[in-house]
Tab-separated table of C-alpha atoms in Angstrom:
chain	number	residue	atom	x	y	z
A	21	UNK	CA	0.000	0.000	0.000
A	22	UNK	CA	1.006	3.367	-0.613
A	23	UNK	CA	2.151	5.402	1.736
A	24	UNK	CA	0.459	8.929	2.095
A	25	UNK	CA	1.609	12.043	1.673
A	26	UNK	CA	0.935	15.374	2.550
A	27	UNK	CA	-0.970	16.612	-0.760
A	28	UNK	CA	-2.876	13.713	-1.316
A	29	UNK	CA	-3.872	13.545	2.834
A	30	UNK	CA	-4.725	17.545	2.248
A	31	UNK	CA	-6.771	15.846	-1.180
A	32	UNK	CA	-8.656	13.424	1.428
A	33	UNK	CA	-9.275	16.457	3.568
A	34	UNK	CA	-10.752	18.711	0.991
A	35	UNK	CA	-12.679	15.766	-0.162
A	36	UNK	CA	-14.275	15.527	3.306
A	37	UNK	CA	-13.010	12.354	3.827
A	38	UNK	CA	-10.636	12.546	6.577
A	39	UNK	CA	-11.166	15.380	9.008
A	40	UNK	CA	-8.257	17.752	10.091
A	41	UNK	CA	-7.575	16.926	13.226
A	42	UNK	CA	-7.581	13.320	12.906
A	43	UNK	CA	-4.882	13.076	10.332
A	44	UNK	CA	-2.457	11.286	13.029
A	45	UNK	CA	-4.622	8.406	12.570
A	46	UNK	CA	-3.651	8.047	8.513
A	47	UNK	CA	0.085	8.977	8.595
A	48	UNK	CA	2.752	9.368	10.728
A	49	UNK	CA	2.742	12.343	12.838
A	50	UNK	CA	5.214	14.750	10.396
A	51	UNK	CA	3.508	13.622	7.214
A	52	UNK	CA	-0.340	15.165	8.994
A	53	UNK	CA	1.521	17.850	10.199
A	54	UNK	CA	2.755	18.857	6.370
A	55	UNK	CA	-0.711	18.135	4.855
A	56	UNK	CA	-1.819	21.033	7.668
A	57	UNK	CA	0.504	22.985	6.361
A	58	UNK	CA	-0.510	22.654	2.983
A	59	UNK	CA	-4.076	23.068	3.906
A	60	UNK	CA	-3.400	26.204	6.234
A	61	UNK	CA	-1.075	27.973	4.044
A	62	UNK	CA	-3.823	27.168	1.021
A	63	UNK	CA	-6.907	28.824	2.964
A	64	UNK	CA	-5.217	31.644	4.507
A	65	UNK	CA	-2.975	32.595	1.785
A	66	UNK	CA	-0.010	32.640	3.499
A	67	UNK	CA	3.648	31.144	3.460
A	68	UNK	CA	4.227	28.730	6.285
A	69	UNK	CA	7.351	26.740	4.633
A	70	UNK	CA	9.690	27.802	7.824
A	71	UNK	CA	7.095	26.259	10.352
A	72	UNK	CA	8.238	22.805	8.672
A	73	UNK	CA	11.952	23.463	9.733
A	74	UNK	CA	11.596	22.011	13.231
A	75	UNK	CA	14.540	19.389	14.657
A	76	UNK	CA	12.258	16.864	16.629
A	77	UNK	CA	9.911	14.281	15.663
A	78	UNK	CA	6.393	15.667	15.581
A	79	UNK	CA	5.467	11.913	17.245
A	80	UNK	CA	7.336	13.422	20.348
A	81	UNK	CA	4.967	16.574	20.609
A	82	UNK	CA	1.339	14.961	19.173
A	83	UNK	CA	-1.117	14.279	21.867
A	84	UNK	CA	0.822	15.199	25.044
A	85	UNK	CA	1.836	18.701	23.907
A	86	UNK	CA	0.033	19.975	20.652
A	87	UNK	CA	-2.729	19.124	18.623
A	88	UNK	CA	-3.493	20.043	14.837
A	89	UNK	CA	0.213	20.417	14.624
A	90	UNK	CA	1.719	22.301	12.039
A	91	UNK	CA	4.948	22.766	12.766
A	92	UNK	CA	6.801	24.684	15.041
A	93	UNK	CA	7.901	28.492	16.408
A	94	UNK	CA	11.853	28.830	16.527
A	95	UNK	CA	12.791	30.888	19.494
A	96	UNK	CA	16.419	32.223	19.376
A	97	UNK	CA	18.179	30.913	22.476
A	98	UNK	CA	20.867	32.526	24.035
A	99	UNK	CA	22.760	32.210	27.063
A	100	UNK	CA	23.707	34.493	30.486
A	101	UNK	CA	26.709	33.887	32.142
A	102	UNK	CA	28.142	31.720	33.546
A	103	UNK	CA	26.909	32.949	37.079
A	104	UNK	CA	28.393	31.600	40.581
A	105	UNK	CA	24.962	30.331	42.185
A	106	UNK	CA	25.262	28.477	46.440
A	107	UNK	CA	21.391	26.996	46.759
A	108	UNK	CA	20.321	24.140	48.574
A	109	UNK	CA	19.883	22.172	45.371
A	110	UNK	CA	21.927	24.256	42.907
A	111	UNK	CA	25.743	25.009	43.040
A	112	UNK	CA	28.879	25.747	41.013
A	113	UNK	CA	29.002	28.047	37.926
A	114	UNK	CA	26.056	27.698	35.554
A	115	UNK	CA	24.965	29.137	32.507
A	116	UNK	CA	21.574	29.944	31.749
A	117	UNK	CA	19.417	29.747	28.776
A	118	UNK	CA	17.089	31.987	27.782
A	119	UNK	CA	14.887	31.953	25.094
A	120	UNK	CA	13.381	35.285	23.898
A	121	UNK	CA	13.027	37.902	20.763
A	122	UNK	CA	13.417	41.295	23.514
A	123	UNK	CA	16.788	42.437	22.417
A	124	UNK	CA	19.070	43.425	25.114
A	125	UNK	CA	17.162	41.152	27.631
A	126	UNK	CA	19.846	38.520	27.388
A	127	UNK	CA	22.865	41.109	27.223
A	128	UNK	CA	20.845	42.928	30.714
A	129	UNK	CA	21.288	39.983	32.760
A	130	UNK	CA	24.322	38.643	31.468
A	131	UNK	CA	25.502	42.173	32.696
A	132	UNK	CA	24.152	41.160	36.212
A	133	UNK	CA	25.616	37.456	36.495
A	134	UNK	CA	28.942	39.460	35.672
A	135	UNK	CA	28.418	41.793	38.857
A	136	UNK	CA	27.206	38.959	41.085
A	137	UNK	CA	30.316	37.107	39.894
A	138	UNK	CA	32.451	39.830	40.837
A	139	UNK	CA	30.703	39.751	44.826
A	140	UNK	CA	31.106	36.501	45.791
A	141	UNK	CA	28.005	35.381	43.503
A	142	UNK	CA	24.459	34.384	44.349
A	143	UNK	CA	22.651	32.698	46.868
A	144	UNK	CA	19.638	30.677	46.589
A	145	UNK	CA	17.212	29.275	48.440
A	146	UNK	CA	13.294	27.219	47.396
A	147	UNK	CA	11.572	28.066	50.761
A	148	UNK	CA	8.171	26.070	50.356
A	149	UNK	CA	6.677	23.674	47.983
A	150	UNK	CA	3.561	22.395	46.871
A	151	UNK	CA	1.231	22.613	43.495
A	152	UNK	CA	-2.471	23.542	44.567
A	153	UNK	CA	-5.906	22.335	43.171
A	154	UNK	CA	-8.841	23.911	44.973
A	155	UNK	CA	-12.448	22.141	43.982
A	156	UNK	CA	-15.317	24.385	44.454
A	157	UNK	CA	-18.275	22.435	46.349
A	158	UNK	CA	-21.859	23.461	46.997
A	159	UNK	CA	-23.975	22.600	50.120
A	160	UNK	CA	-27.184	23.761	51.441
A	161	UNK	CA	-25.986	26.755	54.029
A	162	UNK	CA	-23.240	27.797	56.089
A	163	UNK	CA	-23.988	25.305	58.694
A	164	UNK	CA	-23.660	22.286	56.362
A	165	UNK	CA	-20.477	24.253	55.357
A	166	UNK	CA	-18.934	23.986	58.935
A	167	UNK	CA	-20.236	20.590	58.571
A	168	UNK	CA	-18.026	19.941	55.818
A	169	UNK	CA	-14.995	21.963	56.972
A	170	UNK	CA	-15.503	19.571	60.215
A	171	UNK	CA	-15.406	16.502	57.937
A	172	UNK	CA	-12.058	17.329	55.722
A	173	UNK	CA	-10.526	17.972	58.936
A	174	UNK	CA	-11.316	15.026	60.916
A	175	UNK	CA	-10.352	12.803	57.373
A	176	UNK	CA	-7.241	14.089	55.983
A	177	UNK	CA	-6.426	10.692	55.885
A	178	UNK	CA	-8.680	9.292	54.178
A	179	UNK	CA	-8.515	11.979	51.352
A	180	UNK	CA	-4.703	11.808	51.031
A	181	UNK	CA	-5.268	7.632	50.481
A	182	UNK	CA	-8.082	8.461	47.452
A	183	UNK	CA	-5.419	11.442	46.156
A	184	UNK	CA	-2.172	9.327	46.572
A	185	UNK	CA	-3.907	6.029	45.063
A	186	UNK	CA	-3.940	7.930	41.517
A	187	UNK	CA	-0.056	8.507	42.051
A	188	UNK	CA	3.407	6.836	42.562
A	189	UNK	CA	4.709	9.710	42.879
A	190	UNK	CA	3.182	12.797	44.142
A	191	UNK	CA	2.108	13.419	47.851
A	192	UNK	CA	-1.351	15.532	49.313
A	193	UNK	CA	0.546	17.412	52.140
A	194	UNK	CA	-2.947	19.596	53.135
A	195	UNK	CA	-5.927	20.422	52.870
A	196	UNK	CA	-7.222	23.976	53.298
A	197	UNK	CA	-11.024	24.770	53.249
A	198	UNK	CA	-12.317	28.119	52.806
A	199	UNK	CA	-16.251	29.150	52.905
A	200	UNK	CA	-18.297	31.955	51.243
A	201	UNK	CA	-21.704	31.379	52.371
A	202	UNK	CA	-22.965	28.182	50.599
A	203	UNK	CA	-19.819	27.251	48.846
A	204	UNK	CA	-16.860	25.601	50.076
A	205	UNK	CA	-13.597	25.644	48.292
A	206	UNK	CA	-10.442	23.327	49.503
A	207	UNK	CA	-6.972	24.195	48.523
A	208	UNK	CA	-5.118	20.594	48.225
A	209	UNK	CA	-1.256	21.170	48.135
A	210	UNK	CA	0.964	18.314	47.023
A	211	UNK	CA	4.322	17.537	46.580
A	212	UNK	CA	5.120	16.258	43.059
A	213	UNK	CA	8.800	16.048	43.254
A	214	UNK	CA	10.789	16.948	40.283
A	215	UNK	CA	7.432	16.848	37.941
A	216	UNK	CA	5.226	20.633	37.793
A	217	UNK	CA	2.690	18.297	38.077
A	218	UNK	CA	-0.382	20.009	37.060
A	219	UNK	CA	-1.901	17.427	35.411
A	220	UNK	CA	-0.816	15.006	38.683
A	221	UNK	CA	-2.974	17.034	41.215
A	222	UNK	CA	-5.963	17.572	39.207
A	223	UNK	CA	-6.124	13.737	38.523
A	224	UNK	CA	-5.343	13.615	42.454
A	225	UNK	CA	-7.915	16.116	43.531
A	226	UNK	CA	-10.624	14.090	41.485
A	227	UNK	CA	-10.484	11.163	43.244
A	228	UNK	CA	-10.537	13.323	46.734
A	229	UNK	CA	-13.768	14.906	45.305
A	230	UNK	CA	-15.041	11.522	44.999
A	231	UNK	CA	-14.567	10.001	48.416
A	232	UNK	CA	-16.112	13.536	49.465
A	233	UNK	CA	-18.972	13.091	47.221
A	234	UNK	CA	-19.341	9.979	48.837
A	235	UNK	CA	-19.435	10.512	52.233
A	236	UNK	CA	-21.120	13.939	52.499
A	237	UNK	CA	-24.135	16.108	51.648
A	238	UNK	CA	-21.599	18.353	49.400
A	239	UNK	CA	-22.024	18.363	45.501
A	240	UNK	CA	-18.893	19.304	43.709
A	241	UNK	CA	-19.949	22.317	40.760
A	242	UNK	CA	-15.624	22.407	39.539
A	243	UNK	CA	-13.004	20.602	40.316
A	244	UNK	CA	-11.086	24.142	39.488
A	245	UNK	CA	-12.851	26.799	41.644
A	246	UNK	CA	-9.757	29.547	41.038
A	247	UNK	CA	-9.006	29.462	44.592
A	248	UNK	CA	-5.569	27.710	43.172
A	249	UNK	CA	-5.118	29.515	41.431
A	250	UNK	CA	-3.472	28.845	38.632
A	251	UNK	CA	-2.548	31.428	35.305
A	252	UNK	CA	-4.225	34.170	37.181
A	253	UNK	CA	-2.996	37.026	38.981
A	254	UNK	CA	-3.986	35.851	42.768
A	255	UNK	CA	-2.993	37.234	45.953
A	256	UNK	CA	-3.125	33.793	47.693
A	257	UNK	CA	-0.386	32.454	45.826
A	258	UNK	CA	1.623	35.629	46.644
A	259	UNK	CA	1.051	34.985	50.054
A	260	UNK	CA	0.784	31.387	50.474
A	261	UNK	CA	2.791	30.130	47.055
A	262	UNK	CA	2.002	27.745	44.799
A	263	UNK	CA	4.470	25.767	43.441
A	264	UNK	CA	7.940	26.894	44.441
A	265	UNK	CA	8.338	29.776	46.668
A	266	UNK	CA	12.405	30.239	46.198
A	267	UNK	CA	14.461	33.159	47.004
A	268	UNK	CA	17.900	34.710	45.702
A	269	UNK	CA	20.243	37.272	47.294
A	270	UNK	CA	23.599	38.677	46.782
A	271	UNK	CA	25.462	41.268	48.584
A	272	UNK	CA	27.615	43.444	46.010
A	273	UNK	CA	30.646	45.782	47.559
A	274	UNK	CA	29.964	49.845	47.096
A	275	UNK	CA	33.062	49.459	44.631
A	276	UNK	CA	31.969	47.142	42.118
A	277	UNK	CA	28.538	48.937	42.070
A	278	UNK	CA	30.397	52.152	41.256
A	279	UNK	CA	33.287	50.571	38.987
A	280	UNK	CA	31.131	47.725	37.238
A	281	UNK	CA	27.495	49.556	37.326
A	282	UNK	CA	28.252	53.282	37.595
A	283	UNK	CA	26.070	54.283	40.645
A	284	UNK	CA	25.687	53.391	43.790
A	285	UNK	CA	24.084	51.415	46.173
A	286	UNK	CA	21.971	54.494	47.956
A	287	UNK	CA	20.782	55.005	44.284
A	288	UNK	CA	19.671	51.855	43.075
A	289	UNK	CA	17.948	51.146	46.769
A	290	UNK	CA	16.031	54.432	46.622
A	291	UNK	CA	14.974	53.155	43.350
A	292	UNK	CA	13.673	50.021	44.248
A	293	UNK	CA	12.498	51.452	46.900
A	294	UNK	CA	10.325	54.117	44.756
A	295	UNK	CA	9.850	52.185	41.851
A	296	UNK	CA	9.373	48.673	42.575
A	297	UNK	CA	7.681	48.768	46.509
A	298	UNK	CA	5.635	52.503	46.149
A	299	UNK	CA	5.422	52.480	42.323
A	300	UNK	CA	3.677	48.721	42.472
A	301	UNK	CA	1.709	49.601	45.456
A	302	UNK	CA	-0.203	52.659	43.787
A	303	UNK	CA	-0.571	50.536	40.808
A	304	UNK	CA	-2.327	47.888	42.560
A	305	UNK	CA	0.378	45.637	41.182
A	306	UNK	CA	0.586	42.567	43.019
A	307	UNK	CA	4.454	42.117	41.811
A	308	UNK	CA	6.504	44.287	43.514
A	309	UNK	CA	9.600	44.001	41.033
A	310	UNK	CA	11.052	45.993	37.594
A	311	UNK	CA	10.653	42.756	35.299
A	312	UNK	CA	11.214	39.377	37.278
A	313	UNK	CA	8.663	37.832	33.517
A	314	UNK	CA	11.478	38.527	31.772
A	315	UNK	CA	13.862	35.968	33.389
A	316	UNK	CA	10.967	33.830	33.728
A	317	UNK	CA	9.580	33.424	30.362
A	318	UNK	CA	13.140	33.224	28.905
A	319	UNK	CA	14.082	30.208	31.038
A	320	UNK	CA	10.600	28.949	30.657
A	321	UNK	CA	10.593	29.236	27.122
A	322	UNK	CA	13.872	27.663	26.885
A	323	UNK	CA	12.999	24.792	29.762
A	324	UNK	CA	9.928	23.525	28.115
A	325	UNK	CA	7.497	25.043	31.457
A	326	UNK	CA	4.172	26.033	30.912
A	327	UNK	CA	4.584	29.320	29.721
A	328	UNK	CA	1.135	30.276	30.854
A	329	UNK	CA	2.640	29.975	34.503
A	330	UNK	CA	4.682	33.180	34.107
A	331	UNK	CA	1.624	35.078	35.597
A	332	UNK	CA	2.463	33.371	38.751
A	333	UNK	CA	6.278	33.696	38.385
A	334	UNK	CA	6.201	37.221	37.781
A	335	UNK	CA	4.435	37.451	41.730
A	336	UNK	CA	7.721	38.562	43.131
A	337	UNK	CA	8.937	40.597	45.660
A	338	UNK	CA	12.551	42.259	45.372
A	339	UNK	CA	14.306	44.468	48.033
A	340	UNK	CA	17.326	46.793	48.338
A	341	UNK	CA	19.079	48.175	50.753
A	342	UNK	CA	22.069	50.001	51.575
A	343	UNK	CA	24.184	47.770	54.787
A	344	UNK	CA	26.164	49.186	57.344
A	345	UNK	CA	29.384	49.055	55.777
A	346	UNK	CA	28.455	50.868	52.539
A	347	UNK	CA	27.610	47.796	50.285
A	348	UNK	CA	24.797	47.070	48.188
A	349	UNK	CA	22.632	43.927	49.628
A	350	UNK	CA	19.738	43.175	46.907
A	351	UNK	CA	17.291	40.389	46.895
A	352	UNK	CA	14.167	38.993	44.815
A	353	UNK	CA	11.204	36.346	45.897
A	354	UNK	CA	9.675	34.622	44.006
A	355	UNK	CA	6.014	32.974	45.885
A	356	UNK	CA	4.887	30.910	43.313
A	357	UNK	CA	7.247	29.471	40.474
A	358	UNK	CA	5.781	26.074	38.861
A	359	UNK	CA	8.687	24.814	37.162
A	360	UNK	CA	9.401	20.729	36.902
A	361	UNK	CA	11.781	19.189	35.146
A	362	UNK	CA	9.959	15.497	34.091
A	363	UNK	CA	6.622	15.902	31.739
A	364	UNK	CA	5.054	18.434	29.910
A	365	UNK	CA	7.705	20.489	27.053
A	366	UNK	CA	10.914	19.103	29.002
A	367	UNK	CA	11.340	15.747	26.855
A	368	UNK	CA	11.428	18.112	23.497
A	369	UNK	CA	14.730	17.722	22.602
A	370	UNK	CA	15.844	21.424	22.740
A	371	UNK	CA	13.773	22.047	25.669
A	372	UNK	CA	15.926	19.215	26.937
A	373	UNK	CA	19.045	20.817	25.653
A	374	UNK	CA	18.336	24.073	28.079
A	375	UNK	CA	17.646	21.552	31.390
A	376	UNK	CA	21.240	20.056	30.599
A	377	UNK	CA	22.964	23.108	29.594
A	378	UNK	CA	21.669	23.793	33.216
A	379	UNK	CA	22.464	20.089	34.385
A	380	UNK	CA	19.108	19.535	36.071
A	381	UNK	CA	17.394	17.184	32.854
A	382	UNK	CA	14.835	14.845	33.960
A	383	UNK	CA	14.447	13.472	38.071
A	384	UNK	CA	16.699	14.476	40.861
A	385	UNK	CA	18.204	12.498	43.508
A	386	UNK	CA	16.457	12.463	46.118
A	387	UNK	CA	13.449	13.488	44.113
A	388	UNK	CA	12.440	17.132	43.605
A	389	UNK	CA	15.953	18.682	43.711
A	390	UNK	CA	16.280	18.942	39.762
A	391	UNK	CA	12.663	20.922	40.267
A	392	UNK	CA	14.172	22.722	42.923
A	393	UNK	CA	17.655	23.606	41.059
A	394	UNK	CA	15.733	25.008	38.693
A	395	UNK	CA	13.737	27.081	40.870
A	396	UNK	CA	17.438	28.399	42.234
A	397	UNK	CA	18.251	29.210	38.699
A	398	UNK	CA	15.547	30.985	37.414
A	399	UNK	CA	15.532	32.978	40.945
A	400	UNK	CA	19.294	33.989	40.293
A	401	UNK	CA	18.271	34.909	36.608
A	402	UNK	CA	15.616	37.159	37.664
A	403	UNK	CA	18.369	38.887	40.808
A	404	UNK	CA	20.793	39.377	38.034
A	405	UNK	CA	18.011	41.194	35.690
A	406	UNK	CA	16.680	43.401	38.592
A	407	UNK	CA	20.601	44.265	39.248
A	408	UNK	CA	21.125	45.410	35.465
A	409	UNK	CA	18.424	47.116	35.084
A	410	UNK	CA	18.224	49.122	38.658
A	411	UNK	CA	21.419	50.304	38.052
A	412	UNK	CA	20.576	51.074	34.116
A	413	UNK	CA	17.920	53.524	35.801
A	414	UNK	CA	20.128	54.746	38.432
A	415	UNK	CA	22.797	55.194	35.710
A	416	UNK	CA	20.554	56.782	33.455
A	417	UNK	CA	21.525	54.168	30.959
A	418	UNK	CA	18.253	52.174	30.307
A	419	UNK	CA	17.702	54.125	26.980
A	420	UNK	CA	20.593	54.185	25.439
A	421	UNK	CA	21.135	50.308	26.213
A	422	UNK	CA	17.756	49.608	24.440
A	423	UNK	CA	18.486	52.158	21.534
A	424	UNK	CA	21.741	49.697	21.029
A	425	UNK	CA	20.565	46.642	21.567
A	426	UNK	CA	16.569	46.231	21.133
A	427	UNK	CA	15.945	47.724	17.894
C-alpha cells in the first residue's frame, strides 16, 4: 500500500473524507503535520514553509503537547553567564538559557551574572513547595459548610489515600477549606517532586472529590474553583505560594557597584524602593519588582514550562538596601514558580538541551531537587536582571542600552 503524503492527505481532507484533526490516525505524525501545512497555508494565503523546519519528531509533541500540529515556532536561544549560584539544590558556575526575541534582555542579565560574579556570587534558596488544586463544592448553608470543613478535617487521611492512590509519585501534604456562604472551596497542596505536576494534582484532587462526594451532603460544581489559582494574577499564591516559593540574594561591595554599574548602592535602593515597593503599590500591582517575567519566560521558554505559569512567576517581591558598611545587599522572591523538570515540554529535545545546559534534565536524587535547582536558577536569573536594570535607571543608561541593543 502506498504510503500517504501530505498533498494527497490535504486531497482526502478537501474531499471531506478525513477530518483535520484526525490526520495522526492516517500517517505518521510529520507527514499530517505537512498536509496542515498545505491546507493552512492554502486557505489563509499565506507562506508557512519555515514552520516545517523544526529538529524533533512531531510523534514526540502529538497528543501530550500539541494538537493540529503544524509545525513549530523557533525561538532564538541565548545564554547568560556563567553565574556563581550556592542553593540548597543548585551550586557551582552555571549558565543559563534563555529563550526570547526582547533584544538586550539577554545582554541585561548577562551584565548582572557578571556583577554577582564579581561579589562573591548568588545565593539561593526554594523556601516552600507544593502545586495547589482547589475544587469548588456546593452545600445547602453555612452550617452544612462547617459541617463539611468539620469533615475534611477530621479525614485528611482518608482523602490523602483516594489522592495518593492515583499517584506513585506525588504526595497531598494539606488540605485547606475556605467558605463563602454556601460554597466551600479546599486548597489541596501536594508535593510532586521533580514533575510541575499540574496534570498530577488535578487527577489527584478528582479522586478526593469523589470520596467527598461519597461521604457527604456536598455536591462538587468544579473541580477548578480559582481558589488555586493557577494562570491568574492571585494574591493567595503571593502569600501562600504555589508551586515553588524560592528566594535569591547577593550582597555586592559599594566598589563594584560604582566601577562595574556606575552608581551606587543608595541610588539603586532608593529606586527600588520608589519604583518597585511605592510604584507597584499605587498601581495595585501585586508584583513588587522591575521585570522578574522577563527571566521567567526566557528560562521557561527555553525549559519547556508552561509558559502560561509566568503570571504566577512574575508574583515577586525584590528588596534593596544600603548595609552598614556601605555595600549594596539586593534580593528577589519569588512565591509561586511552577517549574518541573519530568513531563510536559521538558522531553522536546531542545527544551531538553536548556535543562542540561543547566544540568538539572529529567528526576533528581532524592526526588524534587532537579525541580528545585531550577527554581534556584531561574531565581538567580531574575536577581541578576533586577541588578542590570536598577542600576541602568540609576545610571541613566536604560535608553541608550535599548536604543543599542533592542531595535
Amino acid at each position: 500500500m502506498t504510503e500517504p503524503t501530505p498533498a494527497s492527505l490535504a486531497e482526502r481532507v478537501r474531499d471531506g473524507e478525513v477530518r483535520f484533526h484526525e490526520l495522526e490516525e492516517h500517517a505518521d505524525a510529520d507527514t499530517a503535520a505537512a498536509a496542515r501545512r498545505l491546507l493552512v497555508a492554502e486557505t489563509a494565503d499565506a507562506d508557512v514553509d519555515a514552520l516545517g523546519e523544526y529538529a524533533f519528531d512531531a510523534a514526540d509533541a502529538h497528543g501530550s503537547n500539541i494538537e493540529n500540529m503544524v509545525g513549530a515556532v523557533q525561538v532564538p536561544m541565548g545564554v547568560a553567564g556563567p553565574v556563581a549560584v550556592d542553593g540548597g539544590a543548585l551550586s557551582g558556575e552555571r549558565y543559563l538559557p534563555m529563550a526570547t526575541t526582547e533584544g538586550a534582555l539577554v545582554a541585561s542579565i548577562n551584565r548582572g551574572c557578571s556583577v554577582v560574579n564579581d561579589a562573591g556570587g548568588a545565593t539561593a534558596r526554594v523556601t516552600k513547595s507544593g502545586m495547589t488544586r482547589a475544587p469548588v463544592f456546593r452545600v445547602a448553608d453555612v452550617a452544612e459548610a462547617e459541617a463539611l470543613v468539620s469533615w475534611v478535617r477530621d479525614n485528611e487521611e482518608t482523602l490523602r489515600e483516594a489522592a495518593e492512590s492515583t499517584t506513585s509519585h506525588g504526595e497531598l501534604l494539606d488540605v485547606t477549606p475556605y467558605v463563602v456562604g454556601n460554597n466551600v472551596f479546599l486548597r489541596f497542596r501536594y508535593d510532586t517532586k521533580d514533575a510541575m505536576g499540574m496534570n498530577m494534582v488535578t487527577i489527584a484532587t478528582r479522586e478526593a472529590c469523589d470520596a467527598i462526594e461519597a461521604e457527604t451532603d456536598a455536591s462538587l460544581v468544579a473541580l477548578s474553583g480559582n481558589l488555586c489559582s493557577d494562570k491568574k494574577p492571585a494574591a493567595i499564591n503571593a502569600v501562600e505560594g504555589r508551586g515553588r516559593s524560592v528566594s535569591a540574594d547577593v550582597e555586592v561591595p559599594r566598589e563594584v557597584v560604582e566601577e562595574r554599574l556606575h552608581t551606587t548602592p543608595e541610588s539603586i535602593a532608593e529606586i527600588n524602593t520608589r519604583k518597585n515597593l511605592v510604584g507597584s503599590a499605587k498601581a495595585g500591582g501585586l508584583g513588587f519588582n522591575a521585570h522578574v517575567a522577563n527571566a521567567v519566560a526566557a528560562m521557561f521558554l527555553a525549559t519547556g514550562q508552561d509558559e502560561a505559569q509566568v503570571v504566577e512567576g512574575a508574583n515577586a517581591i525584590t528588596t534593596a538596601e544600603t548595609t552598614p558598611d556601605g555595600d549594596l545587599y539586593l534580593s528577589v522572591s519569588l512565591a509561586s514558580l511552577e517549574v518541573g523538570t519530568v513531563g510536559g515540554g521538558t522531553k522536546l529535545p531542545t527544551q531538553a538541551a536548556g535543562l542540561e545546559i543547566l544540568g538539572v534534565r529529567g528526576g533528581g536524587d532524592p526526588a524534587g531537587s532537579n525541580g528545585d535547582a531550577l527554581a534556584e536558577a531561574i531565581a538567580v536569573g531574575a536577581l541578576a536582571g533586577e541588578l542590570s536594570l536598577l542600576a541602568a535607571l540609576g545610571s541613566r543608561h536604560l535608553s541608550s542600552a535599548h536604543a543599542d541593543l533592542g531595535r
